[in-house]
Short mmCIF file of C-alpha atoms in Angstrom, two decimals:
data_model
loop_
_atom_site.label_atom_id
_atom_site.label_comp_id
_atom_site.label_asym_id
_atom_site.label_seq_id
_atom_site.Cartn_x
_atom_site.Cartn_y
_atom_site.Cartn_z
CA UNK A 1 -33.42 -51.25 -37.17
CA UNK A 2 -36.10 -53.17 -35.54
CA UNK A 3 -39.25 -50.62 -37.45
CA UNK A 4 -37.19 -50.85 -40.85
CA UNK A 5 -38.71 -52.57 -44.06
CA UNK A 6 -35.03 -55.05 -44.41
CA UNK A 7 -35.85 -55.96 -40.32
CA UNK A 8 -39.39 -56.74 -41.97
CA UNK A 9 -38.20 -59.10 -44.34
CA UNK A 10 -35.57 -61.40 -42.29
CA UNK A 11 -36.95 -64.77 -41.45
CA UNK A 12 -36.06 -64.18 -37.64
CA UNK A 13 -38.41 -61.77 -37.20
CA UNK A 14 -41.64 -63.66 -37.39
CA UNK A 15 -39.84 -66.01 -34.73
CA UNK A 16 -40.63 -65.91 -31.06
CA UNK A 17 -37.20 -65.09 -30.13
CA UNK A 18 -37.04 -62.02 -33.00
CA UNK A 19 -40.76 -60.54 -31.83
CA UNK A 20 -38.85 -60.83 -28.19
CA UNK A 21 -35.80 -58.99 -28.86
CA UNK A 22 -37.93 -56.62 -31.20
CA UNK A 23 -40.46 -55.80 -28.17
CA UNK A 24 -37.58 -55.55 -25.68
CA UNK A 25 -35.52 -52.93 -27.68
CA UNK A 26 -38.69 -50.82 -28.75
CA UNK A 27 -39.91 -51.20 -25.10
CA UNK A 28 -39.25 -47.45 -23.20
CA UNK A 29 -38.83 -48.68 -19.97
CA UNK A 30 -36.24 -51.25 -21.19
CA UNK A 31 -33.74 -47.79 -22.11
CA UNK A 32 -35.28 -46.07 -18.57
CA UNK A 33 -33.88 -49.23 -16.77
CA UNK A 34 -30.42 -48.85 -18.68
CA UNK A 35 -30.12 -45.13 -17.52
CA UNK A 36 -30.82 -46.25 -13.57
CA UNK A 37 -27.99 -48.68 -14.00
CA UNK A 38 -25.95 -45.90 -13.83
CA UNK A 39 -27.96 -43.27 -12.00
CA UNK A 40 -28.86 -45.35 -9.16
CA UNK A 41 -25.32 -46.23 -7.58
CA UNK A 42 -24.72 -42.18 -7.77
CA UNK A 43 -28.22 -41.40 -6.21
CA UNK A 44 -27.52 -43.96 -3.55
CA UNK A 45 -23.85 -41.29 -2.62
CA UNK A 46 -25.96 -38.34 -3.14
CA UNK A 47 -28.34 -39.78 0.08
CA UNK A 48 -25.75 -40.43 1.97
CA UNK A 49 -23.99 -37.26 1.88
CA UNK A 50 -27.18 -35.42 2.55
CA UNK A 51 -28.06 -38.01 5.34
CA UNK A 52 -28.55 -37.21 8.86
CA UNK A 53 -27.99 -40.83 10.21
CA UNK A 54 -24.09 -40.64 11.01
CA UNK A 55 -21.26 -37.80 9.78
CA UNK A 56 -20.87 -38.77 6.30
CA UNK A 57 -17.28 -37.40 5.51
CA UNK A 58 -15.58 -41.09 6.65
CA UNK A 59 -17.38 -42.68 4.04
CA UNK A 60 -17.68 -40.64 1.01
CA UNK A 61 -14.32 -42.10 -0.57
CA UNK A 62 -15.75 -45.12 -0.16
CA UNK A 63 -19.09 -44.77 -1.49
CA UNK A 64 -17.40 -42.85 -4.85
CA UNK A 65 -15.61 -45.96 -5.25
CA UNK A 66 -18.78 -48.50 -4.54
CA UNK A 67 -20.71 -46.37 -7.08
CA UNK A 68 -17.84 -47.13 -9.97
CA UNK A 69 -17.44 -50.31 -9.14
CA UNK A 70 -21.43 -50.86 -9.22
CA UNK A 71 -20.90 -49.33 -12.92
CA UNK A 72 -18.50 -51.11 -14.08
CA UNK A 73 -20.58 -54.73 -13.22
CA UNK A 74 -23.81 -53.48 -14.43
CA UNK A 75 -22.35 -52.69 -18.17
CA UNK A 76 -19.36 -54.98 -17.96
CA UNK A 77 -17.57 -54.12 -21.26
CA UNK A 78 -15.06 -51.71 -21.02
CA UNK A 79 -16.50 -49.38 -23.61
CA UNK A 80 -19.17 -49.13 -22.31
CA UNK A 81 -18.70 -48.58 -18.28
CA UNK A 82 -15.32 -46.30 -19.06
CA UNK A 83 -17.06 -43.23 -20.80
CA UNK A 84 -19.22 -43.12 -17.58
CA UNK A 85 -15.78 -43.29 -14.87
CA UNK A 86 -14.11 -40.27 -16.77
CA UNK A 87 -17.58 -38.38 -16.10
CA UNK A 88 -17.46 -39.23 -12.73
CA UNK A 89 -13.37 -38.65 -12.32
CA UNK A 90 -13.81 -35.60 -14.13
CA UNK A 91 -16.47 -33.89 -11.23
CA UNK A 92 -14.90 -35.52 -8.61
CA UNK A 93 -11.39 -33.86 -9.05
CA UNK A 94 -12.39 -30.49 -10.38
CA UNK A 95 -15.54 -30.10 -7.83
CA UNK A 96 -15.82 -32.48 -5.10
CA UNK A 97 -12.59 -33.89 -4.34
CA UNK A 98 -10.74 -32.98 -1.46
CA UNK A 99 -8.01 -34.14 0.63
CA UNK A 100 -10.61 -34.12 3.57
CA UNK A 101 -12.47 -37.20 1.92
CA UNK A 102 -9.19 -39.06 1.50
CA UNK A 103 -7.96 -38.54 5.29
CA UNK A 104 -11.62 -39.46 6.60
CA UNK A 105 -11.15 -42.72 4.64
CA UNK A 106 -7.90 -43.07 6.49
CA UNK A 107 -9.54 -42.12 9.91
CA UNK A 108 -12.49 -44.36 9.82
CA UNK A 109 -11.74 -47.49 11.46
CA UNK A 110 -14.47 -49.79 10.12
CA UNK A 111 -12.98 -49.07 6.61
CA UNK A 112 -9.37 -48.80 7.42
CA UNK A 113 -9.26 -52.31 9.20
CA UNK A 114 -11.32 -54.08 6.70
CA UNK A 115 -9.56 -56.43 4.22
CA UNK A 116 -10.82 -54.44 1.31
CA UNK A 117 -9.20 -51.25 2.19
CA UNK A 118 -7.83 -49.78 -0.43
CA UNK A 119 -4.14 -48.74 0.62
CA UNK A 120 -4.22 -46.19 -3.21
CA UNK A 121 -1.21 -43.61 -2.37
CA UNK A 122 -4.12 -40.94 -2.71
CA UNK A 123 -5.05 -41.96 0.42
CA UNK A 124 -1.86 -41.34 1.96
CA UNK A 125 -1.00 -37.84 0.17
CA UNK A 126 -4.48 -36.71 1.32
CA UNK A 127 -3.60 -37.77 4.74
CA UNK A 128 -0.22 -36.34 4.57
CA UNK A 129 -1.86 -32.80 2.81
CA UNK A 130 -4.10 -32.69 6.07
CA UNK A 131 -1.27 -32.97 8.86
CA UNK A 132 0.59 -30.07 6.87
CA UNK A 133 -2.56 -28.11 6.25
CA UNK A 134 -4.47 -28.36 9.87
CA UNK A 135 -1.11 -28.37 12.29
CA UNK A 136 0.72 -25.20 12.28
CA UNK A 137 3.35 -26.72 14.92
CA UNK A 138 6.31 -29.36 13.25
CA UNK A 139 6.92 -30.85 17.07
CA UNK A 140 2.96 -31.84 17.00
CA UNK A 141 3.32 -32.57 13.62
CA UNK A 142 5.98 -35.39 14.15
CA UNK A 143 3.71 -36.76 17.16
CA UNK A 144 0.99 -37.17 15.29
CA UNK A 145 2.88 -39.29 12.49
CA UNK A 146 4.37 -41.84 15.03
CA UNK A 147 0.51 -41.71 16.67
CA UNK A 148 -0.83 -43.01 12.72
CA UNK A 149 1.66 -45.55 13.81
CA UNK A 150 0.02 -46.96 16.41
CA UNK A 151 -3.13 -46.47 14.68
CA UNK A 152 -2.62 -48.42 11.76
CA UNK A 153 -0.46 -51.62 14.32
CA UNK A 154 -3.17 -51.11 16.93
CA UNK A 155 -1.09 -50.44 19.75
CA UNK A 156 -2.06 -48.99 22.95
CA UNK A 157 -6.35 -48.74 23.45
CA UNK A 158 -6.58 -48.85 19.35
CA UNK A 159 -6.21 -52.46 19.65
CA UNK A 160 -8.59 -53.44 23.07
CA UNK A 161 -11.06 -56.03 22.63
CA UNK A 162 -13.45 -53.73 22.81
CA UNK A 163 -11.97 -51.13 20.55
CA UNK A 164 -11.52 -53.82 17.79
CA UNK A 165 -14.96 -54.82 17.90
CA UNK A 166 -16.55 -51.54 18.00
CA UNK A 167 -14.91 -50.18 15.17
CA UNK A 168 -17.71 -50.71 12.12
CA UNK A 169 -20.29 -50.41 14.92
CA UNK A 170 -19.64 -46.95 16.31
CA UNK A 171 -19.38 -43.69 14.26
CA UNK A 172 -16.01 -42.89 13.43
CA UNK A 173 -16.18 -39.41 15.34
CA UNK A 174 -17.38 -41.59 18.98
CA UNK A 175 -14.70 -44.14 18.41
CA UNK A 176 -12.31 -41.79 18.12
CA UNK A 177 -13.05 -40.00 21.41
CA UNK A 178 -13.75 -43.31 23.49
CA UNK A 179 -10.58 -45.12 22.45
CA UNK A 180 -8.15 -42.76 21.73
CA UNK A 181 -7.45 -41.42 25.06
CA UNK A 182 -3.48 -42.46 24.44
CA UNK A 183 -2.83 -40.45 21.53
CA UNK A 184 -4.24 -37.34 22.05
CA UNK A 185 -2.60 -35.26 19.48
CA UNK A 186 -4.02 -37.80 16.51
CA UNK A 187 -7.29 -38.01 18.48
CA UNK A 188 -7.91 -34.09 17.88
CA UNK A 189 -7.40 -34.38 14.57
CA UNK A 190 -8.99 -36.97 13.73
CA UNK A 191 -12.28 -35.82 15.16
CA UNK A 192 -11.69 -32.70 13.54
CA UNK A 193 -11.93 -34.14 10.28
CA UNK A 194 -14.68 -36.71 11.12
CA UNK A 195 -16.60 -34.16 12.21
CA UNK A 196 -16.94 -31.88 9.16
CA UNK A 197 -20.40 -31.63 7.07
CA UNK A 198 -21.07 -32.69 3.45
CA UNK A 199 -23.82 -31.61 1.55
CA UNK A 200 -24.72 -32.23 -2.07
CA UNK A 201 -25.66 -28.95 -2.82
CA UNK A 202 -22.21 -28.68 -5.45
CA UNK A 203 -24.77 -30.81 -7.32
CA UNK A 204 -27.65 -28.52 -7.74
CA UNK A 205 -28.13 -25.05 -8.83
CA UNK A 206 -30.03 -23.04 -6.62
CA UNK A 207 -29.45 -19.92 -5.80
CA UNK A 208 -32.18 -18.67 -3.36
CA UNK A 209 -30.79 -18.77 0.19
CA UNK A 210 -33.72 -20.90 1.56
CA UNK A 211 -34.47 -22.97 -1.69
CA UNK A 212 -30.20 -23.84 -1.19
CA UNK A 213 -30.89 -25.01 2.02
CA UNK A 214 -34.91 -26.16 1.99
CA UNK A 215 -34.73 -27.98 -1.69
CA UNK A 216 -37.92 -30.42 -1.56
CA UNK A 217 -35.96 -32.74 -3.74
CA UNK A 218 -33.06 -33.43 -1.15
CA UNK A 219 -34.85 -31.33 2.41
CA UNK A 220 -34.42 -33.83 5.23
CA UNK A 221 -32.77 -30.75 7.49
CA UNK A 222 -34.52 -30.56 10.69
CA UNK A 223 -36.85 -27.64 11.13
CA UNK A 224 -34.77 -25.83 14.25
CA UNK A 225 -31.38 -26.48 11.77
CA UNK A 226 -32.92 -25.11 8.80
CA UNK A 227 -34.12 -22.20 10.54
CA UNK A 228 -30.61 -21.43 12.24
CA UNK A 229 -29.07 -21.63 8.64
CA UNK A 230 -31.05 -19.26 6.51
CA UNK A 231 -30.82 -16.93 9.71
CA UNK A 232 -26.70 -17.13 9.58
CA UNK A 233 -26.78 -16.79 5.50
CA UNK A 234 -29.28 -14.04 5.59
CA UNK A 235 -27.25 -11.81 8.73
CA UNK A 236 -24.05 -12.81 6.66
CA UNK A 237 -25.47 -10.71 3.72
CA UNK A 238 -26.73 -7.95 5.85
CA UNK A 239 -23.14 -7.61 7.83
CA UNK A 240 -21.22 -7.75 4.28
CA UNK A 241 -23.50 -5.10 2.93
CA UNK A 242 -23.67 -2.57 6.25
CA UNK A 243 -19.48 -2.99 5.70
CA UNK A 244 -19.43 -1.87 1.88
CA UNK A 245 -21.17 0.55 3.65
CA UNK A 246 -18.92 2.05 5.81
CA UNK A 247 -15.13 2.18 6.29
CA UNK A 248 -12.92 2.53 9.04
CA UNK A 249 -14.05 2.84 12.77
CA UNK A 250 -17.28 3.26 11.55
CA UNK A 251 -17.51 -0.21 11.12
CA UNK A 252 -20.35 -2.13 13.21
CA UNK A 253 -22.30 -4.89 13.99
CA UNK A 254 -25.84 -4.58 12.35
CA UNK A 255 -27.40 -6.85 14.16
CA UNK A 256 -26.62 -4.97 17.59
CA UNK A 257 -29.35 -2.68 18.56
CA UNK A 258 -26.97 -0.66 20.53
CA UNK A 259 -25.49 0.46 17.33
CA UNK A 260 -28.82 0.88 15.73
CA UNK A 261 -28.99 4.94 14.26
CA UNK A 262 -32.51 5.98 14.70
CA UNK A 263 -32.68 8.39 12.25
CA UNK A 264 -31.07 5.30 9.55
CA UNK A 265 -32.97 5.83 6.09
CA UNK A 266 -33.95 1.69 6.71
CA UNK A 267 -36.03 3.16 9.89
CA UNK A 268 -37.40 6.71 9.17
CA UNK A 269 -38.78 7.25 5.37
CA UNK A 270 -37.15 9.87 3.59
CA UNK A 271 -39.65 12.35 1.65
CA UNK A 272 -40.44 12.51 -2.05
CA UNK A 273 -37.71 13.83 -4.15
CA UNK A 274 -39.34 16.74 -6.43
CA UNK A 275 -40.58 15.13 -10.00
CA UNK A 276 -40.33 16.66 -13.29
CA UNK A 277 -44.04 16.67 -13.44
CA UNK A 278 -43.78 18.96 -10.04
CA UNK A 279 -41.30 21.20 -11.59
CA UNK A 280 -43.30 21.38 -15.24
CA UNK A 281 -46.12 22.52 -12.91
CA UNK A 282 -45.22 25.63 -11.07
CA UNK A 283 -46.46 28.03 -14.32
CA UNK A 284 -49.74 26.49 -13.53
CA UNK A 285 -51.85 29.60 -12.74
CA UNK A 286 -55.56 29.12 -12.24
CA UNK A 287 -57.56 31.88 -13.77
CA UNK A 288 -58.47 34.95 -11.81
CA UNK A 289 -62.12 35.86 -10.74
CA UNK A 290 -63.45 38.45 -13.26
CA UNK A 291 -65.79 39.73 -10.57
CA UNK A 292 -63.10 40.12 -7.65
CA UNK A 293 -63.19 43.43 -5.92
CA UNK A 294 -59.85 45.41 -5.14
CA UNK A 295 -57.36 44.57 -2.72
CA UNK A 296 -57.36 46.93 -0.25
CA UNK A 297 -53.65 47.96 1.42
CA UNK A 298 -54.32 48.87 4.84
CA UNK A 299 -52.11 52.13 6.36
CA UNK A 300 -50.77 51.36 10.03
CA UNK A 301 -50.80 54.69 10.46
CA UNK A 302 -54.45 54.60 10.57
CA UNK A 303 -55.39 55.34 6.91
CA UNK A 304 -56.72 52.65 4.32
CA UNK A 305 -55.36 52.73 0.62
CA UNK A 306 -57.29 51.04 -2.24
CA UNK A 307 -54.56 48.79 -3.96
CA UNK A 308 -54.33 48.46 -7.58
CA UNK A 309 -57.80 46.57 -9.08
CA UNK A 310 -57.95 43.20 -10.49
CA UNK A 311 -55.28 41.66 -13.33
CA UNK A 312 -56.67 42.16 -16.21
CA UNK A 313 -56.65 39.55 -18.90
CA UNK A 314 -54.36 41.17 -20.82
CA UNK A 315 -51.97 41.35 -18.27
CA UNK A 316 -51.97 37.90 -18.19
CA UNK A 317 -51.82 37.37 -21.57
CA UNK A 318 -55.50 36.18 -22.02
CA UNK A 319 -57.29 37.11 -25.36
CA UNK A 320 -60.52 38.77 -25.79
CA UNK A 321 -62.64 35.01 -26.81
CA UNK A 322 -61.19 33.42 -23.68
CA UNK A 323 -62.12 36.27 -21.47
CA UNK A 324 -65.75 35.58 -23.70
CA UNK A 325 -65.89 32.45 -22.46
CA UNK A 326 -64.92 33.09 -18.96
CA UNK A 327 -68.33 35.30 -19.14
CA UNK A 328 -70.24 32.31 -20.66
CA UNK A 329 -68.82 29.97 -17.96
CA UNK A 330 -70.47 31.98 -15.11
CA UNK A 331 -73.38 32.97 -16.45
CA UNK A 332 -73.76 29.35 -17.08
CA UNK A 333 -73.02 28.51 -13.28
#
């Protein structure tokens, strides 16, 4: 619009306010800037799931909704911002969603107690889901519901002084194990779920084992941690294979040397299989000395026999101009 002859003509555009508008829209960074506006409230989840600073499961169904929200008051209208939430819903259900994230939200006392905690029912199913995935026994199962109980009224040590103002200071994992001593059943699962990893590697597409773990674009693993997990993923591959492998009792550990075979093919090289060029070889005869003497065939008995003379070229099927040139050949020599 702004390049086009009718833009040109308009009054408005020899104005200041028409050469601003023009410079702004053909500007590049201007349309950079308007793809961080949405980019940059996602990058900001993406670091914190891949952060090392505190156990990021409590807070990922937070920081989904932050990033939205962030959206939503960077574009305002609702045709614009909504195109970008289905995007988002759409990965979040069918890839990264689980009812982890949702009980973690629940579980996290810094976010549960805080006026802006958003009581959605997906919270609740996901905690709900949880208890009925994680406890296999319905007597523990019924403790730990009257324990959320307590949790959410703050009875017993959930609602000390202390407690209360520890909980958006402490991780959720620690404040869970130093205040609640009194319900022990809800206490075990609750820093069972705290305690879970996230990564953002759903994200990316690597399929190398180290470049999936060591990716310079998100690598803030510690060196000892990296090096324990491309040693688990690599022995993982070399157990499933050694089990394709073999069947039965004759299943072992690979990585035992006790069950190490020294003659394995992996330890001893096997010899050359026989080529085609080997076997095309084999009527390969080099030609006989014209000047070699009989073979004798000695008698044990005591007597010596002359043997048969030399092959003749006929014999071997040579003609009378290659048994010429035989002759020039060692004359020549």
């Amino acid at each position: 619009m702004f390049t086009s002859n009718a833009w040109s003509a308009m009054s408005v555009s020899s104005t200041l306010v028409g050469e601003e508008i023009s410079g702004i829209v053909l500007d590049n960074s201007f349309w950079k800037g308007r793809a961080h506006c949405v980019s940059e409230s996602l990058v900001k989840v993406l670091r914190l799931v891949d952060s090392e600073d505190k156990p990021a499961m409590g807070y990922l169904y937070e920081a989904m909704d932050k990033a939205k929200k962030a959206i939503q008051r960077r574009l305002k209208k609702k045709s614009e911002f909504l195109p970008y939430w289905r995007v988002i819903d759409r990965r979040w259900e069918t890839q990264l969603h689980s009812p982890l994230h949702a009980a973690a939200y629940f579980l996290n006392p810094g976010l549960y107690f805080d006026p802006k905690f958003d009581k959605h029912r997906e919270v609740k199913r996901g905690m709900n889901d949880i208890v009925e995935k994680l406890v296999c026994d319905d007597d523990i199962r019924d403790i730990i519901v009257r324990q959320i109980t307590d949790y959410k009224r703050s009875h017993h040590s959930f609602g000390s002084a202390t407690a209360v103002r520890n909980r958006a200071k402490m991780s959720p994992k620690n404040w869970w194990d130093q205040y609640g001593i009194d319900c022990l059943e809800l206490q075990t699962l609750a820093i069972r779920i705290l305690s879970q990893c996230c990564s953002s590697s759903g994200c990316e597409r690597n399929w190398s084992i180290f470049e999936h773990i060591h990716s310079p674009k998100r690598n803030r693993l510690e060196h000892e941690r990296l090096n324990d997990l491309v040693f688990v993923h690599y022995n993982l591959k070399l157990r499933e294979r050694d089990m394709i492998k073999r069947t039965g009792k004759n299943i072992t550990d690979p990585i035992s040397l006790e069950n190490i075979d020294i003659l394995d093919e992996w330890i001893c090289e096997e010899p050359n299989h026989l080529t085609m060029d080997d076997v095309r070889g084999w009527t390969c005869v080099e030609q006989p000395n014209q000047e070699a003497d009989s073979i004798p065939d000695f008698d044990f008995d005591g007597g010596e026999e002359e043997g048969p003379g030399p092959v003749t070229g006929e014999e071997l099927g040579v003609g009378d101009d290659d048994a010429m040139e035989d002759d020039e050949a060692d004359v020549a020599v």
